[in-house]
N, CA and C atoms as an extended XYZ file, in Angstrom:
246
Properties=species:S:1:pos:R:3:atomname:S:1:resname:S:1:resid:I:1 pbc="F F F"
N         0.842       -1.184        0.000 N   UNK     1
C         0.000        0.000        0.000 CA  UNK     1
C         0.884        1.243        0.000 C   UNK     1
N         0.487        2.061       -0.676 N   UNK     2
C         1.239        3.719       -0.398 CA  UNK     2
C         0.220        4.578        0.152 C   UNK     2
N         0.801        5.616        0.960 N   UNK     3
C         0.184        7.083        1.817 CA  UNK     3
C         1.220        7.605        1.303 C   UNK     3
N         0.446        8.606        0.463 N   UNK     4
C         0.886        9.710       -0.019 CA  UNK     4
C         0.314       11.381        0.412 C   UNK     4
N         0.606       12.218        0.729 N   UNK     5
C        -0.170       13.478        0.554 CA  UNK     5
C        -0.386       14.088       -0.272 C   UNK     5
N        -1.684       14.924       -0.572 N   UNK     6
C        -1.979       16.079       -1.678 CA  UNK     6
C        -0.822       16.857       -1.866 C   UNK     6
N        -0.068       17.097       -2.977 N   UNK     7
C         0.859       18.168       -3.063 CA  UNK     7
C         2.147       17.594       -3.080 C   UNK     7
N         2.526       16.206       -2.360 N   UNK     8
C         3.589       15.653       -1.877 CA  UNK     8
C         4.231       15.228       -2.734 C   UNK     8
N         5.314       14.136       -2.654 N   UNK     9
C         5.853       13.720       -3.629 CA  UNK     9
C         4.611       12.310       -4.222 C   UNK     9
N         5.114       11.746       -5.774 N   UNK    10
C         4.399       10.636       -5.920 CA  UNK    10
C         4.858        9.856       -5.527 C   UNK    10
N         3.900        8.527       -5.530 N   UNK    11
C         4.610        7.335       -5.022 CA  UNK    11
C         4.874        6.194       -5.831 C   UNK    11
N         6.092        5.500       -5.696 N   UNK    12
C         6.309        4.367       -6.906 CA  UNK    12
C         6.461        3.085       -6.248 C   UNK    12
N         5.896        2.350       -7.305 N   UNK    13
C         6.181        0.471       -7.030 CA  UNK    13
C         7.297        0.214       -8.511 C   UNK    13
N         7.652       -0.621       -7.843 N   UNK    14
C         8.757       -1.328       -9.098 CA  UNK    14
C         7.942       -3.144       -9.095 C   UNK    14
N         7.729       -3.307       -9.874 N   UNK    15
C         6.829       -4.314      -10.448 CA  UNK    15
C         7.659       -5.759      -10.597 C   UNK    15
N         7.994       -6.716      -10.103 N   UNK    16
C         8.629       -8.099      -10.505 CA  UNK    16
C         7.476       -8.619      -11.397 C   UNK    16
N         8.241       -8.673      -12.794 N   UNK    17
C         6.976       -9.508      -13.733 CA  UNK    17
C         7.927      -10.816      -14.013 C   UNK    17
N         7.374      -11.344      -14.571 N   UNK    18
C         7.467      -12.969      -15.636 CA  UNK    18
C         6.521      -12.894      -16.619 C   UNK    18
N         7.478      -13.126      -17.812 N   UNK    19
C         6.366      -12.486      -18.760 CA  UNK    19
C         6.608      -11.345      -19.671 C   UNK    19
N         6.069      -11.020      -21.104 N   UNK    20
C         6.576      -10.101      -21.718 CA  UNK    20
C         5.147       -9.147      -22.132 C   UNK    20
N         4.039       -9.434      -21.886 N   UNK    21
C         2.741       -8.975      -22.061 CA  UNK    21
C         2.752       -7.327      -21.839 C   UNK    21
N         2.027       -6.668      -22.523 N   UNK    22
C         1.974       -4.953      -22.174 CA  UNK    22
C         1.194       -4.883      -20.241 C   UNK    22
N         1.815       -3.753      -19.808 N   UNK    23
C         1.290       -4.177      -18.392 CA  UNK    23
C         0.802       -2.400      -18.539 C   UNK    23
N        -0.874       -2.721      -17.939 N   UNK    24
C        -1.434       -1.174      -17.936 CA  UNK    24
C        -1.759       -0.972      -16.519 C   UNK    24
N        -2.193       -0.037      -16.093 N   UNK    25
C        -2.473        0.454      -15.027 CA  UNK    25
C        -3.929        1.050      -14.631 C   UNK    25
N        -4.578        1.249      -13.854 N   UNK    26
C        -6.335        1.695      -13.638 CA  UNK    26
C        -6.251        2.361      -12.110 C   UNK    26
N        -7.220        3.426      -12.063 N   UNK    27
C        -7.346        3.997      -10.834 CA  UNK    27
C        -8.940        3.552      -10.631 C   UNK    27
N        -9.269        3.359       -9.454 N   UNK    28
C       -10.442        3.309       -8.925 CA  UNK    28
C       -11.165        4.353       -8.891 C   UNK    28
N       -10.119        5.463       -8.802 N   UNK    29
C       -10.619        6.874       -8.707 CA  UNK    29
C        -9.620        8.029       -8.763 C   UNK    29
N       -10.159        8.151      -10.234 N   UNK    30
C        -8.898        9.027      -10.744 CA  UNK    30
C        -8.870       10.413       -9.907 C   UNK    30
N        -9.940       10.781       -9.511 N   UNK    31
C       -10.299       12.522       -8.368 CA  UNK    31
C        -9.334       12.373       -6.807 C   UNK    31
N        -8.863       11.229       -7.079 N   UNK    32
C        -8.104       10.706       -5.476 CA  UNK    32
C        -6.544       10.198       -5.943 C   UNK    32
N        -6.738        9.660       -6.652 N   UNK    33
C        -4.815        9.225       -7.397 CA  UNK    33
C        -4.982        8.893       -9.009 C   UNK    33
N        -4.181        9.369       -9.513 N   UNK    34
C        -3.855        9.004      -11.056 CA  UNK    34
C        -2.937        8.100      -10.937 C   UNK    34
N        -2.561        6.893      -12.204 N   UNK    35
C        -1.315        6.235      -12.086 CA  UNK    35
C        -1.102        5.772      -13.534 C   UNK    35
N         0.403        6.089      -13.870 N   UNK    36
C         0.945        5.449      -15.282 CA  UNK    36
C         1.954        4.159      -14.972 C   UNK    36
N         2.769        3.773      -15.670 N   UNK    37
C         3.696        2.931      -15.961 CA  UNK    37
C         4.898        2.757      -16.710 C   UNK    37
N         5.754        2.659      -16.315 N   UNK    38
C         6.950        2.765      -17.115 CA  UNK    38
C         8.068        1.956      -17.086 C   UNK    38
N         8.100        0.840      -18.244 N   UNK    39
C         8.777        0.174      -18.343 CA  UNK    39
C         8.136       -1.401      -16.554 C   UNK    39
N         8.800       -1.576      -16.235 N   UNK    40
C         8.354       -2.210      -14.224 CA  UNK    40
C         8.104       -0.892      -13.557 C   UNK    40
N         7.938        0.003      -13.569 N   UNK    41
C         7.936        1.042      -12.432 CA  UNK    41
C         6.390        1.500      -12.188 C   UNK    41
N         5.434        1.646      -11.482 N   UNK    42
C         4.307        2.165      -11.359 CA  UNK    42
C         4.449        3.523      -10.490 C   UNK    42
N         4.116        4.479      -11.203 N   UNK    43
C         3.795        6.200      -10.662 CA  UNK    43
C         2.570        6.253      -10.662 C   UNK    43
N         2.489        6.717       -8.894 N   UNK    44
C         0.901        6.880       -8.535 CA  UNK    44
C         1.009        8.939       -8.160 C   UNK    44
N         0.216        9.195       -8.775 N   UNK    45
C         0.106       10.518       -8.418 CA  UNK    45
C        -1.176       10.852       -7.817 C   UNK    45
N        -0.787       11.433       -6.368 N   UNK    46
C        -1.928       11.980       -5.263 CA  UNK    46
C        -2.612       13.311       -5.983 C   UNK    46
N        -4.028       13.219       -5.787 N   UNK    47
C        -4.920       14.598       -6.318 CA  UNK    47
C        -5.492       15.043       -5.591 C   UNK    47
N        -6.242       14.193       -4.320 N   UNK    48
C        -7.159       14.629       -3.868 CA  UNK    48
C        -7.510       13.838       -2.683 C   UNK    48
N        -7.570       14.426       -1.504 N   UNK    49
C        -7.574       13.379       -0.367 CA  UNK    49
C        -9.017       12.117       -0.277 C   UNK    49
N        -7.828       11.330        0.632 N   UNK    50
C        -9.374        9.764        0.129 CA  UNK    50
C        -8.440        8.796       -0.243 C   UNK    50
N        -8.947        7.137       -0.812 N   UNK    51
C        -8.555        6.286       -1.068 CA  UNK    51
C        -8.680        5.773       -2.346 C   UNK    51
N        -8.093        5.188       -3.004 N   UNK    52
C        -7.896        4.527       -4.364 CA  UNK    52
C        -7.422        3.404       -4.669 C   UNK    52
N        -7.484        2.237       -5.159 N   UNK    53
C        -6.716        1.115       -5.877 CA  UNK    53
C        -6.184        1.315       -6.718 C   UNK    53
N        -5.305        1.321       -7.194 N   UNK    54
C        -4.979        1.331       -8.415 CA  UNK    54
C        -4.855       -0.553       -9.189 C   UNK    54
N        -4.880       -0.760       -9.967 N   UNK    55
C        -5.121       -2.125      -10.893 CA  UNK    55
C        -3.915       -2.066      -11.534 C   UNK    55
N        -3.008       -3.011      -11.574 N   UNK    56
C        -1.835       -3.443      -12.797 CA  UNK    56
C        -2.521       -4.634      -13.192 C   UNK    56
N        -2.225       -4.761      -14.214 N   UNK    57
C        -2.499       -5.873      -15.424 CA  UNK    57
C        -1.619       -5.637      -16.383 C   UNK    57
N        -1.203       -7.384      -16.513 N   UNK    58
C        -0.486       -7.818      -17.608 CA  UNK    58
C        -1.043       -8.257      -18.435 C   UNK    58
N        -1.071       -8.248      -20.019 N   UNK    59
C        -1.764       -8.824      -20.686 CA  UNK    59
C        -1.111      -10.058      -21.381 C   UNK    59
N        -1.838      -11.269      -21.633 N   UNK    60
C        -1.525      -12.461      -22.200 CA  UNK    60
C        -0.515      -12.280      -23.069 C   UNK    60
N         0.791      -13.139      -23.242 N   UNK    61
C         1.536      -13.370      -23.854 CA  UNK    61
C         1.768      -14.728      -24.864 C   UNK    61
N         2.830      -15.080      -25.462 N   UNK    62
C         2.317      -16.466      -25.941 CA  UNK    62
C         2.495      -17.638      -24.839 C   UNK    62
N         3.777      -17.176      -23.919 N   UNK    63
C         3.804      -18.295      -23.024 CA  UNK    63
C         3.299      -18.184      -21.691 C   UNK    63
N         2.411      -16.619      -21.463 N   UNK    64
C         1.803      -16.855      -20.220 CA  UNK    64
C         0.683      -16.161      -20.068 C   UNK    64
N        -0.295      -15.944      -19.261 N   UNK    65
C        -1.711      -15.918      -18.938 CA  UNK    65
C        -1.529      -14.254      -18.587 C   UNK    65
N        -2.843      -13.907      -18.861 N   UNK    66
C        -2.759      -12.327      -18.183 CA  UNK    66
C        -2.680      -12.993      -16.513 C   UNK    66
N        -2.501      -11.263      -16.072 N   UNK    67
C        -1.996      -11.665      -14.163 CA  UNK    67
C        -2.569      -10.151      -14.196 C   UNK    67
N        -2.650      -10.151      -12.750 N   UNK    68
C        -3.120       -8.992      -12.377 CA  UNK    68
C        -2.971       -8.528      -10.527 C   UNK    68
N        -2.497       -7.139      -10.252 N   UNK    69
C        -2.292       -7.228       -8.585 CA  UNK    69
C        -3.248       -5.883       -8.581 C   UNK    69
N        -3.371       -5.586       -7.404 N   UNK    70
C        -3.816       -4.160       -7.037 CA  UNK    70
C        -2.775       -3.423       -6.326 C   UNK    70
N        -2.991       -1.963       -5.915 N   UNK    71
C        -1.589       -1.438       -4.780 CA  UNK    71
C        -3.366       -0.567       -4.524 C   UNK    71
N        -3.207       -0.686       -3.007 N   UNK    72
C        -4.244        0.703       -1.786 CA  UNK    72
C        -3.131        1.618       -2.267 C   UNK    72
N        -3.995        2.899       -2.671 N   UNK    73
C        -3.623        4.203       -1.787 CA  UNK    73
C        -4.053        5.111       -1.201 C   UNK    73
N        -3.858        5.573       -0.188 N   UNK    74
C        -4.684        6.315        0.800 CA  UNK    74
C        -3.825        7.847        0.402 C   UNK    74
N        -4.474        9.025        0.373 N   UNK    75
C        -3.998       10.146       -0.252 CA  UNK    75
C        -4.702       11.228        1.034 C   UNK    75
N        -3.733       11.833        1.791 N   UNK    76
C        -4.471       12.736        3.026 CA  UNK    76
C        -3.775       14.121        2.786 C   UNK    76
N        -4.162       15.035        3.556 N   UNK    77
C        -4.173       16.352        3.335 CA  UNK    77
C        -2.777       16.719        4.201 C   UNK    77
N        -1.853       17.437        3.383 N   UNK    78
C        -0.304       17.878        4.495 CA  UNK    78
C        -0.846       18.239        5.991 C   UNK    78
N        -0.313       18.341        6.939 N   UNK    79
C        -0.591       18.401        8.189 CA  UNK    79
C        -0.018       20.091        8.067 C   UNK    79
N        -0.741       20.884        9.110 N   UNK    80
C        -0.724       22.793        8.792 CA  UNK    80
C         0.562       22.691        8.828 C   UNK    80
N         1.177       23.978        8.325 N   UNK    81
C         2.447       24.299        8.868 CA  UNK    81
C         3.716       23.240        7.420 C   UNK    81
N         3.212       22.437        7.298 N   UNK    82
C         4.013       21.705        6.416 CA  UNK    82
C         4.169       22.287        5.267 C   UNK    82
């Protein structure tokens, strides 16, 4: 899971695949975190305080099956003064 704050830095997963399939990414709720992909690396970008899944999926290859994980992210507001 990542906690990130509004404004803060983003947060990244580095992905262990098997497999050569295109791997995309999905937000549950794009008004709370956006997320792309690059190359194994997943960038989740915080928007808006609240919670989100984001979805990776691999898609079928010749020698292996689509796969699929989720990552929580919880996205909260900087604390004053920060």
């Amino acid at each position: 899971s990542l906690s990130l704050e509004v404004g803060g830095d983003n947060g990244t997963s580095t992905l262990t695949v098997t497999g050569d399939g295109e791997i995309t990414v999905e937000s549950s709720a794009d008004a709370v975190a956006t997320a792309e992909v690059s190359g194994t690396t997943v960038t989740v970008h915080p928007v808006a305080e609240g919670s989100a899944t984001i979805t990776v999926t691999m898609a079928a290859s010749d020698h292996y099956t689509t796969a699929s994980d989720t990552i929580s992210v919880t996205v909260t507001e900087p604390e004053p003064g920060e």
